[in-house]
PDB file of C-alpha atoms in Angstrom:
ATOM      1  CA  UNK C1213    -194.774-123.515   3.972  1.00  0.00           C
ATOM      2  CA  UNK C1214    -198.201-121.618   4.198  1.00  0.00           C
ATOM      3  CA  UNK C1215    -196.825-118.809   6.073  1.00  0.00           C
ATOM      4  CA  UNK C1216    -193.968-118.032   3.845  1.00  0.00           C
ATOM      5  CA  UNK C1217    -195.861-115.094   2.106  1.00  0.00           C
ATOM      6  CA  UNK C1218    -197.345-113.784   5.153  1.00  0.00           C
ATOM      7  CA  UNK C1219    -193.406-113.690   6.636  1.00  0.00           C
ATOM      8  CA  UNK C1220    -192.085-111.971   3.676  1.00  0.00           C
ATOM      9  CA  UNK C1221    -194.892-109.473   3.525  1.00  0.00           C
ATOM     10  CA  UNK C1222    -194.376-108.736   7.382  1.00  0.00           C
ATOM     11  CA  UNK C1223    -190.503-108.271   6.969  1.00  0.00           C
ATOM     12  CA  UNK C1224    -190.652-105.930   3.619  1.00  0.00           C
ATOM     13  CA  UNK C1225    -193.065-103.891   5.460  1.00  0.00           C
ATOM     14  CA  UNK C1226    -191.097-103.459   8.614  1.00  0.00           C
ATOM     15  CA  UNK C1227    -188.363-102.404   6.250  1.00  0.00           C
ATOM     16  CA  UNK C1228    -190.659 -99.828   4.792  1.00  0.00           C
ATOM     17  CA  UNK C1229    -191.918 -98.601   8.159  1.00  0.00           C
ATOM     18  CA  UNK C1230    -188.354 -98.018   9.747  1.00  0.00           C
ATOM     19  CA  UNK C1231    -187.480 -96.150   6.365  1.00  0.00           C
ATOM     20  CA  UNK C1232    -190.519 -93.863   6.635  1.00  0.00           C
ATOM     21  CA  UNK C1233    -189.765 -92.773  10.181  1.00  0.00           C
ATOM     22  CA  UNK C1234    -186.962 -90.700   9.146  1.00  0.00           C
ATOM     23  CA  UNK C1235    -188.550 -89.412   6.236  1.00  0.00           C
ATOM     24  CA  UNK C1236    -191.354 -87.782   8.510  1.00  0.00           C
ATOM     25  CA  UNK C1237    -188.787 -86.608  10.717  1.00  0.00           C
ATOM     26  CA  UNK C1238    -186.785 -84.907   8.589  1.00  0.00           C
ATOM     27  CA  UNK C1239    -189.739 -83.380   6.672  1.00  0.00           C
ATOM     28  CA  UNK C1240    -191.050 -81.965  10.031  1.00  0.00           C
ATOM     29  CA  UNK C1241    -187.874 -80.416  10.982  1.00  0.00           C
ATOM     30  CA  UNK C1242    -187.481 -78.938   7.304  1.00  0.00           C
ATOM     31  CA  UNK C1243    -190.821 -77.556   7.583  1.00  0.00           C
ATOM     32  CA  UNK C1244    -189.984 -75.599  10.704  1.00  0.00           C
ATOM     33  CA  UNK C1245    -189.684 -71.527  10.574  1.00  0.00           C
ATOM     34  CA  UNK C1246    -186.158 -71.200  10.554  1.00  0.00           C
ATOM     35  CA  UNK C1247    -185.397 -73.276   7.559  1.00  0.00           C
ATOM     36  CA  UNK C1248    -184.484 -72.015   4.195  1.00  0.00           C
ATOM     37  CA  UNK C1249    -187.367 -71.717   1.831  1.00  0.00           C
ATOM     38  CA  UNK C1250    -186.112 -74.285  -0.434  1.00  0.00           C
ATOM     39  CA  UNK C1251    -186.036 -76.852   2.550  1.00  0.00           C
ATOM     40  CA  UNK C1252    -189.749 -75.741   3.178  1.00  0.00           C
ATOM     41  CA  UNK C1253    -190.986 -76.639  -0.232  1.00  0.00           C
ATOM     42  CA  UNK C1254    -189.453 -80.245  -0.048  1.00  0.00           C
ATOM     43  CA  UNK C1255    -190.732 -80.695   3.630  1.00  0.00           C
ATOM     44  CA  UNK C1256    -194.424 -80.928   2.863  1.00  0.00           C
ATOM     45  CA  UNK C1257    -194.120 -83.846   0.259  1.00  0.00           C
ATOM     46  CA  UNK C1258    -191.742 -85.519   2.397  1.00  0.00           C
ATOM     47  CA  UNK C1259    -194.091 -85.381   5.366  1.00  0.00           C
ATOM     48  CA  UNK C1260    -197.082 -86.818   3.224  1.00  0.00           C
ATOM     49  CA  UNK C1261    -195.068 -89.613   1.817  1.00  0.00           C
ATOM     50  CA  UNK C1262    -193.375 -90.646   4.795  1.00  0.00           C
ATOM     51  CA  UNK C1263    -196.676 -90.679   6.662  1.00  0.00           C
ATOM     52  CA  UNK C1264    -198.623 -92.539   3.740  1.00  0.00           C
ATOM     53  CA  UNK C1265    -195.640 -95.484   3.935  1.00  0.00           C
ATOM     54  CA  UNK C1266    -195.672 -95.632   7.490  1.00  0.00           C
ATOM     55  CA  UNK C1267    -199.291 -96.050   7.688  1.00  0.00           C
ATOM     56  CA  UNK C1268    -199.149 -98.481   4.597  1.00  0.00           C
ATOM     57  CA  UNK C1269    -196.636-100.310   6.285  1.00  0.00           C
ATOM     58  CA  UNK C1270    -198.547-100.827   9.702  1.00  0.00           C
ATOM     59  CA  UNK C1271    -201.412-102.220   7.918  1.00  0.00           C
ATOM     60  CA  UNK C1272    -199.167-104.399   5.908  1.00  0.00           C
ATOM     61  CA  UNK C1273    -197.523-105.737   8.941  1.00  0.00           C
ATOM     62  CA  UNK C1274    -200.651-106.039  11.398  1.00  0.00           C
ATOM     63  CA  UNK C1275    -202.708-107.839   8.541  1.00  0.00           C
ATOM     64  CA  UNK C1276    -199.727-110.102   7.750  1.00  0.00           C
ATOM     65  CA  UNK C1277    -198.692-110.983  10.777  1.00  0.00           C
ATOM     66  CA  UNK C1278    -201.849-111.499  12.699  1.00  0.00           C
ATOM     67  CA  UNK C1279    -203.755-112.785   9.998  1.00  0.00           C
ATOM     68  CA  UNK C1280    -206.282-110.047   9.819  1.00  0.00           C
ATOM     69  CA  UNK C1281    -208.013-110.514   6.536  1.00  0.00           C
ATOM     70  CA  UNK C1282    -209.839-107.063   6.448  1.00  0.00           C
ATOM     71  CA  UNK C1283    -206.336-104.936   6.880  1.00  0.00           C
ATOM     72  CA  UNK C1284    -204.892-107.258   4.030  1.00  0.00           C
ATOM     73  CA  UNK C1285    -207.515-106.582   1.791  1.00  0.00           C
ATOM     74  CA  UNK C1286    -207.108-102.645   2.578  1.00  0.00           C
ATOM     75  CA  UNK C1287    -203.423-103.299   2.132  1.00  0.00           C
ATOM     76  CA  UNK C1288    -203.906-104.779  -1.459  1.00  0.00           C
ATOM     77  CA  UNK C1289    -206.079-101.783  -2.387  1.00  0.00           C
ATOM     78  CA  UNK C1290    -203.394 -99.379  -1.156  1.00  0.00           C
ATOM     79  CA  UNK C1291    -200.956-101.302  -3.169  1.00  0.00           C
ATOM     80  CA  UNK C1292    -202.807-101.100  -6.156  1.00  0.00           C
ATOM     81  CA  UNK C1293    -203.064 -97.214  -5.810  1.00  0.00           C
ATOM     82  CA  UNK C1294    -199.493 -97.263  -5.513  1.00  0.00           C
ATOM     83  CA  UNK C1295    -198.951 -99.469  -8.857  1.00  0.00           C
ATOM     84  CA  UNK C1296    -201.316 -97.114 -10.609  1.00  0.00           C
ATOM     85  CA  UNK C1297    -199.515 -93.909  -9.477  1.00  0.00           C
ATOM     86  CA  UNK C1298    -196.019 -95.599 -10.233  1.00  0.00           C
ATOM     87  CA  UNK C1299    -197.441 -96.066 -13.984  1.00  0.00           C
ATOM     88  CA  UNK C1300    -198.940 -92.748 -14.121  1.00  0.00           C
ATOM     89  CA  UNK C1301    -195.551 -91.141 -12.980  1.00  0.00           C
ATOM     90  CA  UNK C1302    -193.768 -92.947 -15.430  1.00  0.00           C
ATOM     91  CA  UNK C1303    -195.797 -91.898 -18.313  1.00  0.00           C
ATOM     92  CA  UNK C1304    -195.513 -88.331 -16.964  1.00  0.00           C
ATOM     93  CA  UNK C1305    -192.025 -88.649 -16.849  1.00  0.00           C
ATOM     94  CA  UNK C1306    -191.386 -89.631 -20.568  1.00  0.00           C
ATOM     95  CA  UNK C1307    -193.985 -87.053 -21.595  1.00  0.00           C
ATOM     96  CA  UNK C1308    -191.953 -84.202 -19.318  1.00  0.00           C
ATOM     97  CA  UNK C1309    -188.659 -85.189 -20.494  1.00  0.00           C
ATOM     98  CA  UNK C1310    -189.501 -85.080 -24.462  1.00  0.00           C
ATOM     99  CA  UNK C1311    -188.781 -81.424 -24.602  1.00  0.00           C
ATOM    100  CA  UNK C1312    -187.321 -78.681 -22.078  1.00  0.00           C
ATOM    101  CA  UNK C1313    -184.124 -77.260 -22.878  1.00  0.00           C
ATOM    102  CA  UNK C1314    -181.662 -77.953 -25.260  1.00  0.00           C
ATOM    103  CA  UNK C1315    -177.662 -78.894 -25.001  1.00  0.00           C
ATOM    104  CA  UNK C1316    -175.557 -76.981 -27.714  1.00  0.00           C
ATOM    105  CA  UNK C1317    -171.832 -76.791 -28.069  1.00  0.00           C
ATOM    106  CA  UNK C1318    -170.146 -73.503 -28.498  1.00  0.00           C
ATOM    107  CA  UNK C1319    -167.236 -72.938 -31.143  1.00  0.00           C
ATOM    108  CA  UNK C1320    -164.895 -73.827 -27.856  1.00  0.00           C
ATOM    109  CA  UNK C1321    -166.411 -77.157 -27.482  1.00  0.00           C
ATOM    110  CA  UNK C1322    -168.150 -75.977 -24.308  1.00  0.00           C
ATOM    111  CA  UNK C1323    -171.757 -77.260 -23.147  1.00  0.00           C
ATOM    112  CA  UNK C1324    -174.281 -74.741 -22.867  1.00  0.00           C
ATOM    113  CA  UNK C1325    -178.140 -74.641 -22.672  1.00  0.00           C
ATOM    114  CA  UNK C1326    -180.659 -72.586 -24.273  1.00  0.00           C
ATOM    115  CA  UNK C1327    -184.783 -72.603 -24.300  1.00  0.00           C
ATOM    116  CA  UNK C1328    -186.600 -74.000 -26.929  1.00  0.00           C
ATOM    117  CA  UNK C1329    -189.091 -72.007 -28.948  1.00  0.00           C
ATOM    118  CA  UNK C1330    -192.069 -74.169 -27.782  1.00  0.00           C
ATOM    119  CA  UNK C1331    -190.922 -75.085 -24.298  1.00  0.00           C
ATOM    120  CA  UNK C1332    -193.417 -78.147 -22.682  1.00  0.00           C
ATOM    121  CA  UNK C1333    -195.459 -77.742 -19.459  1.00  0.00           C
ATOM    122  CA  UNK C1334    -192.755 -78.503 -17.015  1.00  0.00           C
ATOM    123  CA  UNK C1335    -190.574 -76.022 -18.470  1.00  0.00           C
ATOM    124  CA  UNK C1336    -193.421 -73.348 -18.400  1.00  0.00           C
ATOM    125  CA  UNK C1337    -194.033 -74.374 -14.679  1.00  0.00           C
ATOM    126  CA  UNK C1338    -190.440 -73.768 -13.806  1.00  0.00           C
ATOM    127  CA  UNK C1339    -190.258 -70.549 -15.825  1.00  0.00           C
ATOM    128  CA  UNK C1340    -193.223 -68.768 -13.580  1.00  0.00           C
ATOM    129  CA  UNK C1341    -192.126 -65.867 -11.936  1.00  0.00           C
ATOM    130  CA  UNK C1342    -193.046 -67.355  -8.286  1.00  0.00           C
ATOM    131  CA  UNK C1343    -191.559 -70.891  -9.092  1.00  0.00           C
ATOM    132  CA  UNK C1344    -188.410 -69.277 -10.410  1.00  0.00           C
ATOM    133  CA  UNK C1345    -187.772 -67.095  -7.107  1.00  0.00           C
ATOM    134  CA  UNK C1346    -188.270 -70.266  -4.848  1.00  0.00           C
ATOM    135  CA  UNK C1347    -185.982 -72.249  -7.085  1.00  0.00           C
ATOM    136  CA  UNK C1348    -183.381 -69.294  -7.242  1.00  0.00           C
ATOM    137  CA  UNK C1349    -183.557 -68.914  -3.555  1.00  0.00           C
ATOM    138  CA  UNK C1350    -182.328 -72.659  -3.277  1.00  0.00           C
ATOM    139  CA  UNK C1351    -179.508 -72.188  -5.687  1.00  0.00           C
ATOM    140  CA  UNK C1352    -178.359 -69.108  -3.963  1.00  0.00           C
ATOM    141  CA  UNK C1353    -178.329 -70.370  -0.247  1.00  0.00           C
ATOM    142  CA  UNK C1354    -175.004 -69.043   1.094  1.00  0.00           C
ATOM    143  CA  UNK C1355    -174.141 -72.783   2.847  1.00  0.00           C
ATOM    144  CA  UNK C1356    -174.088 -74.580  -0.515  1.00  0.00           C
ATOM    145  CA  UNK C1357    -174.321 -72.209  -3.262  1.00  0.00           C
ATOM    146  CA  UNK C1358    -174.175 -74.204  -6.715  1.00  0.00           C
ATOM    147  CA  UNK C1359    -171.259 -71.547  -7.747  1.00  0.00           C
ATOM    148  CA  UNK C1360    -169.134 -71.202  -4.467  1.00  0.00           C
ATOM    149  CA  UNK C1361    -167.219 -74.251  -5.302  1.00  0.00           C
ATOM    150  CA  UNK C1362    -166.116 -72.802  -8.795  1.00  0.00           C
ATOM    151  CA  UNK C1363    -163.965 -70.321  -7.221  1.00  0.00           C
ATOM    152  CA  UNK C1364    -161.350 -72.878  -5.723  1.00  0.00           C
ATOM    153  CA  UNK C1365    -161.668 -75.018  -8.955  1.00  0.00           C
ATOM    154  CA  UNK C1366    -159.080 -74.538 -11.963  1.00  0.00           C
ATOM    155  CA  UNK C1367    -158.137 -70.873 -10.360  1.00  0.00           C
ATOM    156  CA  UNK C1368    -155.437 -70.270 -13.020  1.00  0.00           C
ATOM    157  CA  UNK C1369    -157.016 -71.589 -15.873  1.00  0.00           C
ATOM    158  CA  UNK C1370    -157.530 -69.219 -18.941  1.00  0.00           C
ATOM    159  CA  UNK C1371    -161.179 -69.407 -20.677  1.00  0.00           C
ATOM    160  CA  UNK C1372    -159.756 -71.623 -23.518  1.00  0.00           C
ATOM    161  CA  UNK C1373    -158.415 -74.154 -20.781  1.00  0.00           C
ATOM    162  CA  UNK C1374    -161.458 -74.119 -18.756  1.00  0.00           C
ATOM    163  CA  UNK C1375    -163.127 -77.708 -19.375  1.00  0.00           C
ATOM    164  CA  UNK C1376    -166.703 -76.946 -19.398  1.00  0.00           C
ATOM    165  CA  UNK C1377    -167.561 -80.866 -19.552  1.00  0.00           C
ATOM    166  CA  UNK C1378    -166.965 -80.862 -15.760  1.00  0.00           C
ATOM    167  CA  UNK C1379    -169.553 -78.347 -15.043  1.00  0.00           C
ATOM    168  CA  UNK C1380    -173.314 -79.381 -14.371  1.00  0.00           C
ATOM    169  CA  UNK C1381    -175.931 -77.935 -16.575  1.00  0.00           C
ATOM    170  CA  UNK C1382    -176.813 -75.513 -13.511  1.00  0.00           C
ATOM    171  CA  UNK C1383    -173.430 -74.342 -13.008  1.00  0.00           C
ATOM    172  CA  UNK C1384    -173.041 -73.856 -16.712  1.00  0.00           C
ATOM    173  CA  UNK C1385    -176.219 -71.660 -17.012  1.00  0.00           C
ATOM    174  CA  UNK C1386    -176.104 -69.987 -13.861  1.00  0.00           C
ATOM    175  CA  UNK C1387    -172.275 -69.570 -13.066  1.00  0.00           C
ATOM    176  CA  UNK C1388    -171.011 -68.010 -15.998  1.00  0.00           C
ATOM    177  CA  UNK C1389    -172.084 -65.662 -18.979  1.00  0.00           C
ATOM    178  CA  UNK C1390    -172.896 -67.402 -22.338  1.00  0.00           C
ATOM    179  CA  UNK C1391    -169.764 -67.606 -24.518  1.00  0.00           C
ATOM    180  CA  UNK C1392    -171.331 -65.419 -27.242  1.00  0.00           C
ATOM    181  CA  UNK C1393    -171.034 -62.583 -24.771  1.00  0.00           C
ATOM    182  CA  UNK C1394    -167.315 -62.310 -25.414  1.00  0.00           C
ATOM    183  CA  UNK C1395    -166.445 -61.271 -21.831  1.00  0.00           C
ATOM    184  CA  UNK C1396    -162.681 -61.400 -20.758  1.00  0.00           C
ATOM    185  CA  UNK C1397    -162.090 -64.143 -18.115  1.00  0.00           C
ATOM    186  CA  UNK C1398    -160.827 -63.432 -14.594  1.00  0.00           C
ATOM    187  CA  UNK C1399    -161.874 -66.570 -12.804  1.00  0.00           C
ATOM    188  CA  UNK C1400    -164.375 -69.165 -12.548  1.00  0.00           C
ATOM    189  CA  UNK C1401    -167.173 -66.707 -11.669  1.00  0.00           C
ATOM    190  CA  UNK C1402    -165.336 -63.574 -12.318  1.00  0.00           C
ATOM    191  CA  UNK C1403    -165.743 -62.027 -15.837  1.00  0.00           C
ATOM    192  CA  UNK C1404    -165.213 -58.340 -17.248  1.00  0.00           C
ATOM    193  CA  UNK C1405    -167.798 -57.143 -19.693  1.00  0.00           C
ATOM    194  CA  UNK C1406    -166.457 -56.450 -23.146  1.00  0.00           C
ATOM    195  CA  UNK C1407    -167.636 -52.891 -24.124  1.00  0.00           C
ATOM    196  CA  UNK C1408    -166.783 -53.823 -27.807  1.00  0.00           C
ATOM    197  CA  UNK C1409    -168.845 -56.966 -27.514  1.00  0.00           C
ATOM    198  CA  UNK C1410    -171.865 -56.977 -29.993  1.00  0.00           C
ATOM    199  CA  UNK C1411    -174.078 -59.846 -28.676  1.00  0.00           C
ATOM    200  CA  UNK C1412    -177.671 -59.236 -28.735  1.00  0.00           C
ATOM    201  CA  UNK C1413    -178.284 -61.801 -26.086  1.00  0.00           C
ATOM    202  CA  UNK C1414    -179.976 -60.300 -22.933  1.00  0.00           C
ATOM    203  CA  UNK C1415    -178.146 -62.577 -20.663  1.00  0.00           C
ATOM    204  CA  UNK C1416    -174.996 -60.550 -21.362  1.00  0.00           C
ATOM    205  CA  UNK C1417    -176.704 -57.594 -19.921  1.00  0.00           C
ATOM    206  CA  UNK C1418    -178.021 -59.396 -16.582  1.00  0.00           C
ATOM    207  CA  UNK C1419    -174.486 -61.165 -15.901  1.00  0.00           C
ATOM    208  CA  UNK C1420    -173.014 -59.742 -12.681  1.00  0.00           C
ATOM    209  CA  UNK C1421    -170.091 -60.854 -10.456  1.00  0.00           C
ATOM    210  CA  UNK C1422    -171.555 -60.465  -7.412  1.00  0.00           C
ATOM    211  CA  UNK C1423    -172.164 -63.981  -6.058  1.00  0.00           C
ATOM    212  CA  UNK C1424    -175.825 -63.442  -5.274  1.00  0.00           C
ATOM    213  CA  UNK C1425    -176.546 -62.305  -8.866  1.00  0.00           C
ATOM    214  CA  UNK C1426    -174.345 -63.787 -11.413  1.00  0.00           C
ATOM    215  CA  UNK C1427    -176.335 -65.122 -13.949  1.00  0.00           C
ATOM    216  CA  UNK C1428    -179.207 -66.356 -11.831  1.00  0.00           C
ATOM    217  CA  UNK C1429    -181.491 -64.208 -13.580  1.00  0.00           C
ATOM    218  CA  UNK C1430    -180.386 -65.497 -17.053  1.00  0.00           C
ATOM    219  CA  UNK C1431    -182.460 -67.584 -19.632  1.00  0.00           C
ATOM    220  CA  UNK C1432    -179.384 -69.670 -19.830  1.00  0.00           C
ATOM    221  CA  UNK C1433    -179.471 -70.389 -15.814  1.00  0.00           C
ATOM    222  CA  UNK C1434    -183.580 -71.494 -16.289  1.00  0.00           C
ATOM    223  CA  UNK C1435    -182.235 -73.615 -19.220  1.00  0.00           C
ATOM    224  CA  UNK C1436    -179.666 -75.106 -17.288  1.00  0.00           C
ATOM    225  CA  UNK C1437    -182.160 -75.927 -14.269  1.00  0.00           C
ATOM    226  CA  UNK C1438    -184.700 -77.322 -16.700  1.00  0.00           C
ATOM    227  CA  UNK C1439    -182.244 -79.716 -18.406  1.00  0.00           C
ATOM    228  CA  UNK C1440    -180.780 -80.861 -15.192  1.00  0.00           C
ATOM    229  CA  UNK C1441    -184.431 -81.569 -13.991  1.00  0.00           C
ATOM    230  CA  UNK C1442    -185.008 -83.290 -17.430  1.00  0.00           C
ATOM    231  CA  UNK C1443    -181.850 -85.326 -16.884  1.00  0.00           C
ATOM    232  CA  UNK C1444    -182.625 -86.595 -13.480  1.00  0.00           C
ATOM    233  CA  UNK C1445    -186.186 -87.230 -14.356  1.00  0.00           C
ATOM    234  CA  UNK C1446    -185.113 -89.309 -17.107  1.00  0.00           C
ATOM    235  CA  UNK C1447    -182.852 -91.332 -14.790  1.00  0.00           C
ATOM    236  CA  UNK C1448    -185.462 -91.517 -12.097  1.00  0.00           C
ATOM    237  CA  UNK C1449    -188.090 -93.078 -14.587  1.00  0.00           C
ATOM    238  CA  UNK C1450    -185.591 -96.123 -14.836  1.00  0.00           C
ATOM    239  CA  UNK C1451    -185.573 -96.656 -10.595  1.00  0.00           C
ATOM    240  CA  UNK C1452    -189.632 -96.012 -11.053  1.00  0.00           C
ATOM    241  CA  UNK C1453    -189.952 -99.000 -13.493  1.00  0.00           C
ATOM    242  CA  UNK C1454    -187.698-101.099 -11.397  1.00  0.00           C
ATOM    243  CA  UNK C1455    -189.804-100.394  -8.417  1.00  0.00           C
ATOM    244  CA  UNK C1456    -193.143-101.104 -10.182  1.00  0.00           C
ATOM    245  CA  UNK C1457    -192.185-104.335 -11.584  1.00  0.00           C
ATOM    246  CA  UNK C1458    -190.738-105.138  -7.861  1.00  0.00           C
ATOM    247  CA  UNK C1459    -194.369-103.833  -6.133  1.00  0.00           C
ATOM    248  CA  UNK C1460    -196.277-106.103  -8.904  1.00  0.00           C
ATOM    249  CA  UNK C1461    -194.350-109.045  -7.975  1.00  0.00           C
ATOM    250  CA  UNK C1462    -195.016-108.392  -4.155  1.00  0.00           C
ATOM    251  CA  UNK C1463    -198.917-107.712  -4.765  1.00  0.00           C
ATOM    252  CA  UNK C1464    -199.008-111.169  -5.820  1.00  0.00           C
ATOM    253  CA  UNK C1465    -197.202-112.356  -2.844  1.00  0.00           C
ATOM    254  CA  UNK C1466    -199.844-110.257  -0.636  1.00  0.00           C
ATOM    255  CA  UNK C1467    -202.592-112.230  -2.213  1.00  0.00           C
ATOM    256  CA  UNK C1468    -200.962-115.511  -1.497  1.00  0.00           C
ATOM    257  CA  UNK C1469    -200.788-113.607   2.209  1.00  0.00           C
ATOM    258  CA  UNK C1470    -204.532-112.872   1.951  1.00  0.00           C
ATOM    259  CA  UNK C1471    -205.680-116.552   1.100  1.00  0.00           C
ATOM    260  CA  UNK C1472    -203.596-118.120   4.209  1.00  0.00           C
ATOM    261  CA  UNK C1473    -205.103-115.160   6.148  1.00  0.00           C
ATOM    262  CA  UNK C1474    -208.753-116.264   5.084  1.00  0.00           C
ATOM    263  CA  UNK C1475    -207.611-119.956   5.562  1.00  0.00           C
ATOM    264  CA  UNK C1476    -206.632-119.245   9.279  1.00  0.00           C
ATOM    265  CA  UNK C1477    -209.565-116.989   9.688  1.00  0.00           C
TER     266      UNK C1477
END
């Protein structure tokens, strides 16, 4: 079955091509002037990645199905580039998730987050004023503000009954003041400042019950975002390793397709 490898390469690249089409369409749609700033930030990478895989897939389809040796050589070079990028990304992910933000337990057992004394480069990049303003604009988008749904949850709860384990790192850091502030609980995103509080944490002064403010300028919020990125990148590294294994196996199948193409050429 000399054509089996060619058929596999053609079929997999057809799937890849079909997946890349909506990526490009969504990216272009998100880049429109009326879109929110956070969407525009994601638009360019989606267009570039979608466009690359669209071209990459077309080269593989034509090369495998039409036995075009030159295109299969180009395809293998591009695939080697993808493998190298995947390996480098995995290494960077491991380095980036080594430090960033720390999870701490309060006396009440709540999970809260704080910045380490020596944040790594990923944390420093997020903490830059321009970067944080873009991130904050995404967190406070009215249609899906990260704190909006908290108002409808456990509305009759007291502070001691509040199960912080149900909050994401971002919600814990951005939607409530740090426990050490000693504020009086009035609702999931409503807290009354205690004039007798003695905390030196500046986040206590930055807290405001206004939905557009809350604790979005707090260090605890920035720590929650960094911890969330750290956690998601750790999970994505597992997916990336599986992808690299798949692409390496597929690379050898593509070499067989190149051999078949050379014979028929």
